[in-house]
mmCIF file of C-alpha atoms in Angstrom:
data_model
loop_
_atom_site.group_PDB
_atom_site.id
_atom_site.type_symbol
_atom_site.label_atom_id
_atom_site.label_comp_id
_atom_site.label_asym_id
_atom_site.label_seq_id
_atom_site.Cartn_x
_atom_site.Cartn_y
_atom_site.Cartn_z
ATOM 1 C CA MET A 866 25.596 -70.241 48.631
ATOM 2 C CA SER A 867 24.650 -66.653 49.253
ATOM 3 C CA GLU A 868 22.082 -65.764 51.887
ATOM 4 C CA LYS A 869 18.533 -66.032 50.531
ATOM 5 C CA SER A 870 16.441 -62.881 50.384
ATOM 6 C CA PRO A 871 13.077 -62.868 52.156
ATOM 7 C CA GLY A 872 9.985 -63.368 50.025
ATOM 8 C CA THR A 873 7.598 -60.620 49.161
ATOM 9 C CA PRO A 874 4.066 -61.159 50.515
ATOM 10 C CA LEU A 875 1.143 -60.729 48.185
ATOM 11 C CA PRO A 876 -1.432 -58.010 48.719
ATOM 12 C CA GLU A 877 -4.441 -59.054 50.782
ATOM 13 C CA ASN A 878 -6.705 -58.976 47.749
ATOM 14 C CA ALA A 879 -4.450 -61.351 45.809
ATOM 15 C CA ALA A 880 -5.683 -64.493 47.497
ATOM 16 C CA ASP A 881 -4.503 -67.912 46.310
ATOM 17 C CA ASP A 882 -6.871 -68.898 43.521
ATOM 18 C CA ARG A 883 -5.850 -72.531 43.223
ATOM 19 C CA ASP A 884 -8.655 -75.083 43.198
ATOM 20 C CA PRO A 885 -8.478 -76.933 46.558
ATOM 21 C CA SER A 886 -9.904 -80.048 44.937
ATOM 22 C CA ARG A 887 -6.812 -80.664 42.848
ATOM 23 C CA ASP A 888 -4.687 -83.724 43.433
ATOM 24 C CA ASN A 889 -1.626 -82.741 45.460
ATOM 25 C CA ALA A 890 0.035 -86.134 45.514
ATOM 26 C CA PRO A 891 3.787 -85.907 44.804
ATOM 27 C CA ALA A 892 4.815 -86.794 41.265
ATOM 28 C CA PRO A 893 8.065 -88.396 40.074
ATOM 29 C CA PRO A 894 11.049 -86.045 39.594
ATOM 30 C CA VAL A 895 11.160 -84.030 36.386
ATOM 31 C CA ASP A 896 12.768 -85.650 33.359
ATOM 32 C CA ARG A 897 15.212 -82.875 32.472
ATOM 33 C CA ARG A 898 15.977 -84.077 28.982
ATOM 34 C CA GLY A 899 12.803 -85.681 27.678
ATOM 35 C CA PHE A 900 9.984 -83.148 27.694
ATOM 36 C CA LEU A 901 9.156 -83.592 24.040
ATOM 37 C CA SER A 902 9.194 -87.383 24.071
ATOM 38 C CA HIS A 903 7.305 -87.413 27.376
ATOM 39 C CA ALA A 904 4.650 -85.104 25.962
ATOM 40 C CA ALA A 905 4.294 -87.258 22.872
ATOM 41 C CA ALA A 906 3.703 -90.332 25.032
ATOM 42 C CA ALA A 907 1.193 -88.482 27.185
ATOM 43 C CA THR A 908 -0.874 -86.713 24.559
ATOM 44 C CA GLY A 909 0.069 -88.045 21.145
ATOM 45 C CA ALA A 910 1.871 -86.584 18.190
ATOM 46 C CA GLY A 911 -0.796 -83.914 17.766
ATOM 47 C CA LEU A 912 0.375 -82.119 20.912
ATOM 48 C CA LEU A 913 3.831 -81.606 19.501
ATOM 49 C CA ALA A 914 2.480 -80.414 16.180
ATOM 50 C CA ALA A 915 0.287 -77.896 17.977
ATOM 51 C CA CYS A 916 3.025 -76.607 20.233
ATOM 52 C CA GLY A 917 5.359 -76.162 17.304
ATOM 53 C CA SER A 918 3.235 -73.205 16.266
ATOM 54 C CA ASP A 919 3.525 -69.721 17.707
ATOM 55 C CA ARG A 920 -0.192 -69.049 17.137
ATOM 56 C CA SER A 921 -2.694 -69.961 19.845
ATOM 57 C CA GLU A 922 -5.479 -70.537 17.311
ATOM 58 C CA ASP A 923 -3.464 -73.434 15.877
ATOM 59 C CA LEU A 924 -3.899 -75.245 19.215
ATOM 60 C CA GLU A 925 -7.685 -75.396 19.024
ATOM 61 C CA GLY A 926 -7.749 -78.858 17.491
ATOM 62 C CA ALA A 927 -5.008 -80.285 19.724
ATOM 63 C CA PRO A 928 -5.868 -83.244 21.956
ATOM 64 C CA ALA A 929 -6.291 -82.194 25.586
ATOM 65 C CA VAL A 930 -4.617 -83.863 28.545
ATOM 66 C CA ARG A 931 -7.255 -85.106 31.007
ATOM 67 C CA THR A 932 -5.825 -86.099 34.381
ATOM 68 C CA GLY A 933 -8.622 -85.007 36.714
ATOM 69 C CA GLN A 934 -6.522 -82.181 38.104
ATOM 70 C CA ARG A 935 -7.761 -78.622 37.972
ATOM 71 C CA VAL A 936 -4.827 -76.328 38.618
ATOM 72 C CA THR A 937 -4.563 -72.551 38.536
ATOM 73 C CA TRP A 938 -1.157 -70.955 38.963
ATOM 74 C CA ARG A 939 -0.008 -67.361 39.120
ATOM 75 C CA CYS A 940 3.023 -66.245 37.100
ATOM 76 C CA ALA A 941 4.686 -63.013 38.272
ATOM 77 C CA SER A 942 6.763 -61.349 35.575
ATOM 78 C CA SER A 943 9.623 -58.882 35.910
ATOM 79 C CA PHE A 944 8.453 -57.094 32.776
ATOM 80 C CA PRO A 945 5.706 -54.574 32.011
ATOM 81 C CA ARG A 946 2.723 -55.638 29.936
ATOM 82 C CA GLY A 947 3.532 -53.085 27.222
ATOM 83 C CA LEU A 948 6.724 -54.942 26.246
ATOM 84 C CA ASP A 949 4.825 -57.615 24.377
ATOM 85 C CA ALA A 950 7.843 -59.470 22.977
ATOM 86 C CA ILE A 951 9.279 -60.399 26.358
ATOM 87 C CA TYR A 952 6.199 -60.216 28.600
ATOM 88 C CA GLY A 953 4.325 -62.135 25.926
ATOM 89 C CA SER A 954 6.263 -65.278 26.827
ATOM 90 C CA ALA A 955 4.468 -65.420 30.184
ATOM 91 C CA GLU A 956 1.091 -64.972 28.493
ATOM 92 C CA LYS A 957 1.906 -67.568 25.835
ATOM 93 C CA LEU A 958 2.860 -70.088 28.518
ATOM 94 C CA GLY A 959 -0.613 -69.804 30.023
ATOM 95 C CA GLU A 960 -2.398 -69.887 26.659
ATOM 96 C CA ILE A 961 -0.709 -73.118 25.634
ATOM 97 C CA THR A 962 -1.061 -74.975 28.937
ATOM 98 C CA SER A 963 -4.763 -74.111 28.974
ATOM 99 C CA ALA A 964 -5.298 -75.125 25.350
ATOM 100 C CA LEU A 965 -3.550 -78.463 25.776
ATOM 101 C CA THR A 966 -5.483 -79.402 28.915
ATOM 102 C CA GLY A 967 -8.957 -78.244 27.971
ATOM 103 C CA GLY A 968 -8.673 -75.361 30.432
ATOM 104 C CA ARG A 969 -7.857 -77.606 33.391
ATOM 105 C CA PHE A 970 -4.300 -76.276 33.870
ATOM 106 C CA ARG A 971 -4.322 -72.490 33.829
ATOM 107 C CA ILE A 972 -1.400 -70.115 34.384
ATOM 108 C CA ARG A 973 -2.319 -66.462 34.723
ATOM 109 C CA ALA A 974 0.421 -63.944 33.996
ATOM 110 C CA TYR A 975 0.831 -60.726 35.992
ATOM 111 C CA PRO A 976 3.102 -57.863 34.851
ATOM 112 C CA ALA A 977 5.818 -56.324 36.976
ATOM 113 C CA GLY A 978 4.506 -54.632 40.097
ATOM 114 C CA GLU A 979 1.014 -56.105 39.998
ATOM 115 C CA LEU A 980 1.766 -58.920 42.429
ATOM 116 C CA VAL A 981 5.404 -58.321 43.336
ATOM 117 C CA PRO A 982 8.057 -55.759 42.336
ATOM 118 C CA ALA A 983 9.985 -56.506 39.165
ATOM 119 C CA LEU A 984 13.250 -57.332 40.903
ATOM 120 C CA GLN A 985 11.695 -59.522 43.620
ATOM 121 C CA VAL A 986 10.134 -62.188 41.420
ATOM 122 C CA MET A 987 12.610 -64.901 42.395
ATOM 123 C CA ASP A 988 11.996 -64.135 46.075
ATOM 124 C CA ALA A 989 8.269 -64.641 45.576
ATOM 125 C CA VAL A 990 8.797 -67.985 43.834
ATOM 126 C CA GLN A 991 11.275 -69.131 46.468
ATOM 127 C CA GLN A 992 8.812 -68.407 49.262
ATOM 128 C CA GLY A 993 5.872 -69.941 47.390
ATOM 129 C CA THR A 994 3.797 -66.771 47.217
ATOM 130 C CA VAL A 995 3.550 -67.412 43.453
ATOM 131 C CA GLN A 996 4.013 -70.714 41.675
ATOM 132 C CA VAL A 997 5.917 -69.345 38.655
ATOM 133 C CA GLY A 998 8.212 -66.411 38.063
ATOM 134 C CA HIS A 999 9.150 -64.960 34.694
ATOM 135 C CA SER A 1000 12.428 -63.093 34.948
ATOM 136 C CA THR A 1001 16.112 -62.967 34.045
ATOM 137 C CA SER A 1002 18.423 -64.725 36.437
ATOM 138 C CA TYR A 1003 21.190 -62.120 36.443
ATOM 139 C CA TYR A 1004 18.882 -59.859 38.461
ATOM 140 C CA TYR A 1005 19.580 -62.176 41.405
ATOM 141 C CA THR A 1006 23.348 -62.588 41.403
ATOM 142 C CA GLY A 1007 23.290 -61.229 44.961
ATOM 143 C CA LYS A 1008 21.963 -64.665 45.894
ATOM 144 C CA ASN A 1009 24.545 -66.572 43.839
ATOM 145 C CA GLN A 1010 26.896 -65.117 41.227
ATOM 146 C CA ALA A 1011 26.587 -68.255 39.085
ATOM 147 C CA LEU A 1012 22.969 -67.391 38.259
ATOM 148 C CA ALA A 1013 24.315 -65.013 35.603
ATOM 149 C CA PHE A 1014 25.178 -67.941 33.334
ATOM 150 C CA ASP A 1015 21.481 -68.768 32.991
ATOM 151 C CA THR A 1016 20.955 -65.379 31.316
ATOM 152 C CA GLY A 1017 24.156 -64.516 29.480
ATOM 153 C CA ILE A 1018 27.705 -63.309 30.010
ATOM 154 C CA PRO A 1019 29.581 -60.345 28.491
ATOM 155 C CA PHE A 1020 31.387 -61.498 25.345
ATOM 156 C CA GLY A 1021 29.526 -64.762 25.741
ATOM 157 C CA MET A 1022 27.345 -66.733 23.382
ATOM 158 C CA THR A 1023 24.763 -65.717 20.815
ATOM 159 C CA ALA A 1024 21.126 -66.717 21.231
ATOM 160 C CA ARG A 1025 21.558 -69.879 19.178
ATOM 161 C CA GLN A 1026 24.676 -70.834 21.094
ATOM 162 C CA GLN A 1027 23.136 -70.099 24.493
ATOM 163 C CA ASP A 1028 20.000 -72.068 23.639
ATOM 164 C CA ALA A 1029 22.121 -74.961 22.394
ATOM 165 C CA TRP A 1030 24.122 -74.980 25.629
ATOM 166 C CA LEU A 1031 20.997 -74.990 27.760
ATOM 167 C CA SER A 1032 18.899 -77.457 25.770
ATOM 168 C CA GLU A 1033 21.453 -79.862 24.280
ATOM 169 C CA GLY A 1034 24.814 -79.068 25.856
ATOM 170 C CA GLY A 1035 23.968 -79.904 29.473
ATOM 171 C CA GLY A 1036 23.807 -76.287 30.585
ATOM 172 C CA LEU A 1037 20.251 -76.498 31.888
ATOM 173 C CA ASP A 1038 21.185 -79.309 34.273
ATOM 174 C CA VAL A 1039 24.132 -77.245 35.492
ATOM 175 C CA VAL A 1040 22.142 -74.076 36.206
ATOM 176 C CA ARG A 1041 19.302 -76.099 37.730
ATOM 177 C CA GLY A 1042 21.814 -77.303 40.266
ATOM 178 C CA VAL A 1043 22.252 -73.682 41.363
ATOM 179 C CA PHE A 1044 18.503 -72.998 41.468
ATOM 180 C CA ALA A 1045 17.928 -76.164 43.516
ATOM 181 C CA ASP A 1046 19.434 -74.403 46.538
ATOM 182 C CA PHE A 1047 16.485 -72.012 46.390
ATOM 183 C CA GLY A 1048 13.762 -74.615 45.902
ATOM 184 C CA ILE A 1049 13.247 -73.662 42.238
ATOM 185 C CA VAL A 1050 13.096 -75.589 38.950
ATOM 186 C CA THR A 1051 13.914 -73.378 35.959
ATOM 187 C CA PHE A 1052 12.996 -73.503 32.263
ATOM 188 C CA PRO A 1053 14.241 -71.275 29.405
ATOM 189 C CA ALA A 1054 11.531 -68.716 28.586
ATOM 190 C CA GLY A 1055 12.997 -67.059 25.503
ATOM 191 C CA ASN A 1056 15.953 -65.069 24.285
ATOM 192 C CA THR A 1057 16.266 -61.476 23.086
ATOM 193 C CA GLY A 1058 19.026 -62.188 20.592
ATOM 194 C CA ALA A 1059 21.973 -59.818 20.325
ATOM 195 C CA GLN A 1060 21.255 -56.562 22.112
ATOM 196 C CA MET A 1061 22.221 -52.984 21.412
ATOM 197 C CA GLY A 1062 24.787 -51.134 23.490
ATOM 198 C CA GLY A 1063 22.289 -48.655 24.844
ATOM 199 C CA TRP A 1064 21.382 -44.982 24.882
ATOM 200 C CA PHE A 1065 23.803 -42.218 25.881
ATOM 201 C CA ARG A 1066 23.117 -38.553 26.394
ATOM 202 C CA ARG A 1067 26.649 -37.762 25.193
ATOM 203 C CA GLU A 1068 29.197 -39.518 23.002
ATOM 204 C CA VAL A 1069 31.619 -42.023 24.519
ATOM 205 C CA ASN A 1070 34.603 -42.460 22.235
ATOM 206 C CA SER A 1071 37.184 -43.805 24.690
ATOM 207 C CA PRO A 1072 37.364 -45.462 28.118
ATOM 208 C CA GLU A 1073 38.043 -42.035 29.618
ATOM 209 C CA ASP A 1074 34.600 -40.875 28.443
ATOM 210 C CA LEU A 1075 32.962 -43.586 30.551
ATOM 211 C CA ARG A 1076 34.401 -42.422 33.859
ATOM 212 C CA GLY A 1077 31.816 -40.762 36.075
ATOM 213 C CA LEU A 1078 28.931 -41.742 33.792
ATOM 214 C CA LYS A 1079 25.730 -42.802 35.593
ATOM 215 C CA MET A 1080 24.308 -45.809 33.763
ATOM 216 C CA ARG A 1081 21.497 -48.298 34.254
ATOM 217 C CA ILE A 1082 23.026 -51.699 33.517
ATOM 218 C CA PRO A 1083 22.533 -54.932 35.529
ATOM 219 C CA GLY A 1084 24.457 -58.189 35.762
ATOM 220 C CA LEU A 1085 28.078 -58.724 34.874
ATOM 221 C CA GLY A 1086 27.893 -55.937 32.315
ATOM 222 C CA GLY A 1087 27.329 -53.645 35.265
ATOM 223 C CA ALA A 1088 30.304 -55.170 37.071
ATOM 224 C CA VAL A 1089 32.513 -54.444 34.066
ATOM 225 C CA MET A 1090 31.245 -50.885 33.745
ATOM 226 C CA ASP A 1091 31.827 -50.342 37.451
ATOM 227 C CA ARG A 1092 35.496 -51.246 37.016
ATOM 228 C CA LEU A 1093 35.690 -48.875 34.060
ATOM 229 C CA GLY A 1094 34.603 -46.004 36.300
ATOM 230 C CA VAL A 1095 30.858 -45.950 35.587
ATOM 231 C CA THR A 1096 28.381 -45.380 38.416
ATOM 232 C CA VAL A 1097 26.080 -48.359 37.945
ATOM 233 C CA GLN A 1098 22.372 -48.426 38.760
ATOM 234 C CA ILE A 1099 19.802 -51.224 38.453
ATOM 235 C CA LEU A 1100 16.307 -50.141 37.475
ATOM 236 C CA ALA A 1101 13.242 -52.074 36.351
ATOM 237 C CA GLY A 1102 12.084 -51.523 32.774
ATOM 238 C CA GLY A 1103 9.260 -49.177 33.675
ATOM 239 C CA ASP A 1104 11.565 -46.902 35.674
ATOM 240 C CA ILE A 1105 14.210 -46.329 33.014
ATOM 241 C CA TYR A 1106 12.716 -43.572 30.875
ATOM 242 C CA PRO A 1107 11.856 -41.211 33.758
ATOM 243 C CA ALA A 1108 15.369 -41.566 35.179
ATOM 244 C CA LEU A 1109 16.993 -40.907 31.798
ATOM 245 C CA GLU A 1110 14.658 -38.075 30.889
ATOM 246 C CA ARG A 1111 15.261 -36.100 34.081
ATOM 247 C CA GLY A 1112 19.026 -36.746 34.091
ATOM 248 C CA ALA A 1113 19.162 -39.083 37.094
ATOM 249 C CA ILE A 1114 21.140 -41.370 34.784
ATOM 250 C CA ASP A 1115 23.292 -40.455 31.773
ATOM 251 C CA ALA A 1116 22.905 -43.713 29.884
ATOM 252 C CA THR A 1117 20.945 -46.933 29.866
ATOM 253 C CA GLU A 1118 20.744 -50.242 28.124
ATOM 254 C CA TRP A 1119 17.596 -52.299 27.748
ATOM 255 C CA VAL A 1120 17.227 -54.744 24.858
ATOM 256 C CA GLY A 1121 17.072 -53.409 21.318
ATOM 257 C CA PRO A 1122 15.171 -51.195 18.884
ATOM 258 C CA TYR A 1123 11.700 -52.722 19.261
ATOM 259 C CA ASP A 1124 11.547 -52.531 23.049
ATOM 260 C CA ASP A 1125 13.607 -49.349 23.324
ATOM 261 C CA GLU A 1126 11.243 -47.530 21.002
ATOM 262 C CA LYS A 1127 8.275 -48.668 23.091
ATOM 263 C CA LEU A 1128 9.950 -47.332 26.236
ATOM 264 C CA GLY A 1129 10.593 -44.003 24.492
ATOM 265 C CA LEU A 1130 14.306 -44.031 25.251
ATOM 266 C CA HIS A 1131 15.086 -42.254 21.968
ATOM 267 C CA ARG A 1132 13.238 -39.212 23.291
ATOM 268 C CA ALA A 1133 15.597 -38.903 26.256
ATOM 269 C CA ALA A 1134 18.976 -39.683 24.667
ATOM 270 C CA ARG A 1135 20.347 -39.124 21.180
ATOM 271 C CA TYR A 1136 23.229 -41.575 20.783
ATOM 272 C CA TYR A 1137 22.492 -45.274 20.287
ATOM 273 C CA TYR A 1138 25.582 -47.465 20.675
ATOM 274 C CA TYR A 1139 26.269 -50.978 19.453
ATOM 275 C CA PRO A 1140 26.960 -53.798 20.008
ATOM 276 C CA GLY A 1141 25.686 -54.817 23.425
ATOM 277 C CA TRP A 1142 28.889 -56.693 24.232
ATOM 278 C CA TRP A 1143 27.571 -57.436 27.721
ATOM 279 C CA GLU A 1144 24.555 -59.251 26.238
ATOM 280 C CA PRO A 1145 25.301 -60.887 22.889
ATOM 281 C CA SER A 1146 22.135 -62.726 23.896
ATOM 282 C CA ALA A 1147 19.967 -62.752 27.003
ATOM 283 C CA SER A 1148 17.901 -65.747 28.051
ATOM 284 C CA SER A 1149 14.892 -65.215 30.298
ATOM 285 C CA SER A 1150 13.539 -67.984 32.534
ATOM 286 C CA PHE A 1151 10.392 -69.474 33.964
ATOM 287 C CA GLU A 1152 11.192 -70.131 37.613
ATOM 288 C CA VAL A 1153 8.878 -72.726 39.177
ATOM 289 C CA ASN A 1154 8.499 -73.284 42.911
ATOM 290 C CA ARG A 1155 9.728 -76.813 43.606
ATOM 291 C CA ALA A 1156 6.828 -77.795 45.867
ATOM 292 C CA ALA A 1157 4.312 -76.561 43.290
ATOM 293 C CA TRP A 1158 6.160 -78.467 40.578
ATOM 294 C CA ASP A 1159 6.160 -81.685 42.588
ATOM 295 C CA SER A 1160 2.379 -81.399 43.061
ATOM 296 C CA LEU A 1161 1.760 -81.675 39.300
ATOM 297 C CA SER A 1162 0.949 -84.920 37.540
ATOM 298 C CA ALA A 1163 3.502 -86.268 35.089
ATOM 299 C CA ASP A 1164 1.234 -85.260 32.199
ATOM 300 C CA TYR A 1165 0.994 -81.658 33.374
ATOM 301 C CA LYS A 1166 4.735 -81.490 33.828
ATOM 302 C CA ALA A 1167 5.132 -82.557 30.211
ATOM 303 C CA VAL A 1168 2.587 -79.969 29.084
ATOM 304 C CA PHE A 1169 4.406 -77.227 30.997
ATOM 305 C CA GLY A 1170 7.729 -78.183 29.427
ATOM 306 C CA VAL A 1171 6.373 -78.150 25.892
ATOM 307 C CA ALA A 1172 4.503 -74.878 26.492
ATOM 308 C CA ALA A 1173 7.681 -73.271 27.835
ATOM 309 C CA GLN A 1174 9.602 -74.351 24.727
ATOM 310 C CA ALA A 1175 6.956 -72.913 22.406
ATOM 311 C CA ALA A 1176 6.818 -69.633 24.337
ATOM 312 C CA ALA A 1177 10.605 -69.354 24.255
ATOM 313 C CA ARG A 1178 10.772 -69.878 20.503
ATOM 314 C CA ARG A 1179 8.137 -67.208 19.905
ATOM 315 C CA MET A 1180 10.070 -64.587 21.869
ATOM 316 C CA LEU A 1181 13.241 -64.739 19.783
ATOM 317 C CA HIS A 1182 11.262 -64.822 16.543
ATOM 318 C CA THR A 1183 9.338 -61.731 17.620
ATOM 319 C CA TYR A 1184 12.499 -59.737 18.272
ATOM 320 C CA ASP A 1185 14.158 -60.899 15.061
ATOM 321 C CA ALA A 1186 11.110 -59.833 13.045
ATOM 322 C CA ARG A 1187 10.415 -56.504 14.743
ATOM 323 C CA ASN A 1188 13.856 -55.089 15.522
ATOM 324 C CA PRO A 1189 14.807 -54.280 11.887
ATOM 325 C CA PRO A 1190 11.865 -51.964 11.100
ATOM 326 C CA ALA A 1191 12.091 -50.418 14.565
ATOM 327 C CA LEU A 1192 15.734 -49.501 13.999
ATOM 328 C CA GLN A 1193 14.839 -47.927 10.661
ATOM 329 C CA ARG A 1194 12.172 -45.799 12.344
ATOM 330 C CA LEU A 1195 14.561 -44.670 15.076
ATOM 331 C CA VAL A 1196 17.271 -43.637 12.620
ATOM 332 C CA ALA A 1197 14.733 -41.847 10.425
ATOM 333 C CA GLY A 1198 13.615 -39.942 13.518
ATOM 334 C CA GLY A 1199 17.080 -38.608 14.306
ATOM 335 C CA THR A 1200 18.729 -41.294 16.428
ATOM 336 C CA GLN A 1201 22.510 -41.267 15.961
ATOM 337 C CA LEU A 1202 24.024 -44.758 15.669
ATOM 338 C CA ARG A 1203 27.535 -45.125 17.095
ATOM 339 C CA PRO A 1204 29.787 -48.188 17.381
ATOM 340 C CA PHE A 1205 31.742 -48.729 20.564
ATOM 341 C CA SER A 1206 35.428 -48.147 19.879
ATOM 342 C CA ASP A 1207 37.809 -51.071 19.705
ATOM 343 C CA GLU A 1208 39.586 -49.573 22.708
ATOM 344 C CA ILE A 1209 36.449 -49.757 24.854
ATOM 345 C CA MET A 1210 35.605 -53.255 23.589
ATOM 346 C CA SER A 1211 39.096 -54.620 24.233
ATOM 347 C CA LEU A 1212 39.273 -53.184 27.737
ATOM 348 C CA ALA A 1213 35.807 -54.526 28.554
ATOM 349 C CA ARG A 1214 36.714 -58.021 27.356
ATOM 350 C CA THR A 1215 39.887 -58.070 29.425
ATOM 351 C CA THR A 1216 37.916 -56.887 32.446
ATOM 352 C CA ILE A 1217 35.195 -59.551 32.211
ATOM 353 C CA ASP A 1218 37.829 -62.270 31.868
ATOM 354 C CA GLU A 1219 39.388 -61.034 35.111
ATOM 355 C CA ILE A 1220 36.024 -60.965 36.907
ATOM 356 C CA LEU A 1221 35.079 -64.482 35.819
ATOM 357 C CA GLU A 1222 38.420 -65.896 36.923
ATOM 358 C CA GLU A 1223 38.158 -64.131 40.288
ATOM 359 C CA HIS A 1224 34.707 -65.576 40.970
ATOM 360 C CA ALA A 1225 35.850 -69.037 39.877
ATOM 361 C CA ALA A 1226 38.850 -68.915 42.196
ATOM 362 C CA ALA A 1227 36.693 -67.911 45.162
ATOM 363 C CA ASP A 1228 33.798 -70.376 44.800
ATOM 364 C CA ALA A 1229 33.885 -74.047 43.769
ATOM 365 C CA GLU A 1230 30.261 -74.148 42.610
ATOM 366 C CA TYR A 1231 30.783 -71.068 40.470
ATOM 367 C CA ARG A 1232 33.922 -72.632 38.990
ATOM 368 C CA ARG A 1233 31.981 -75.782 38.048
ATOM 369 C CA VAL A 1234 29.322 -73.771 36.163
ATOM 370 C CA TYR A 1235 31.905 -71.434 34.612
ATOM 371 C CA GLU A 1236 34.119 -74.218 33.282
ATOM 372 C CA HIS A 1237 31.162 -76.066 31.776
ATOM 373 C CA TRP A 1238 29.968 -72.866 30.064
ATOM 374 C CA ARG A 1239 33.482 -71.867 28.961
ATOM 375 C CA ASN A 1240 34.226 -75.254 27.366
ATOM 376 C CA PHE A 1241 30.993 -75.168 25.390
ATOM 377 C CA ARG A 1242 31.590 -71.577 24.325
ATOM 378 C CA GLU A 1243 35.092 -72.298 23.052
ATOM 379 C CA ALA A 1244 33.896 -75.202 20.894
ATOM 380 C CA SER A 1245 30.896 -73.234 19.652
ATOM 381 C CA PHE A 1246 33.020 -70.207 18.759
ATOM 382 C CA ARG A 1247 35.344 -72.405 16.690
ATOM 383 C CA TRP A 1248 32.408 -73.745 14.682
ATOM 384 C CA PHE A 1249 30.520 -70.467 14.264
ATOM 385 C CA GLY A 1250 33.795 -68.688 13.520
ATOM 386 C CA THR A 1251 34.337 -70.986 10.568
ATOM 387 C CA ALA A 1252 31.195 -71.118 8.446
ATOM 388 C CA GLU A 1253 28.884 -68.477 9.871
ATOM 389 C CA LEU A 1254 31.419 -65.706 10.479
ATOM 390 C CA ARG A 1255 32.796 -65.920 6.958
ATOM 391 C CA TYR A 1256 29.310 -65.809 5.492
ATOM 392 C CA ALA A 1257 28.175 -62.903 7.683
ATOM 393 C CA GLY A 1258 31.329 -60.902 7.017
ATOM 394 C CA PHE A 1259 30.761 -61.179 3.290
ATOM 395 C CA ALA A 1260 26.975 -60.999 3.009
ATOM 396 C CA PHE A 1261 25.741 -58.676 5.753
ATOM 397 C CA GLU A 1262 25.492 -55.024 4.950
ATOM 398 C CA PRO A 1263 26.954 -52.682 7.610
#
């Protein structure tokens, strides 16, 4: 395990707002597979029906969990408030937990920088300065390289495949084993779906065009670009546009049309490349401090799990609904769409395969996570490559 980074203390005026009267008795360990059935037993079928909706107003008639606990948690997000699709998952988590408990279990979301810097959220959760973090795990591969699998891998799985691996394929248990070393229990918080390849101030038609480029790109995508000669930088979402606009970086990736338009990236770079081969999907996470988790009643644990699932579903649906019109607006405004060349794609795929094998050879824990992920991916690709690929190749317009 990599050395743990120190936590980030909260500002003096951000005092702990938990109710001291709450019951802090330890609860049984989390049931990693049975949140929905557990919630049904605790609160009745109405809870599940309510949490199946993305709209908070549909929860008003839901039965509330009454355990006697009054709990208020803080959730520090890595994302700015203005990016409502991704930051909205943290807000939705709090809305649902409050609605299902009659306001007795509250989770207040804070955008990046308000409590802790965007890229130090996991540190804050690890040290217990916040109870929940909302982030993407590949920001923290300096702690353990295997954390990248919780988010997504270059030339990895689509959103449906990644969600299936985590929720039904045993992947969540595997990545939770990595997070356990840091005193954290993790829950999927939503997926972006397939991402775009990012914004470039000049065209990149071959691998030679990438050399010397300064690009904001985190995770294993950044590791691949580094080997292809790119100078890689990691910047939080709110810092990207200023860096691109003033030429501190030549290119950047973020998510896709809806978010990229909000960040104004089209005003600083003309060429918009696709696909985002480094993130065919990207799963965000709710990271919960283990001690805080253990202090919850079994009912509240079930409520949190169901709320996290509902928030995660909403995020992907939001992107899938809002990316198409956003892309149309960008193109109408002068954005130049460009596909990455097959030469760049092939070299990048060969490079990520080499990186994954190197990490697996050097670390037994990494190899265990990698092999589990790889086996699921291979089976999933065979299935999706049969029915879905044939349909998409015929029916989708370019």
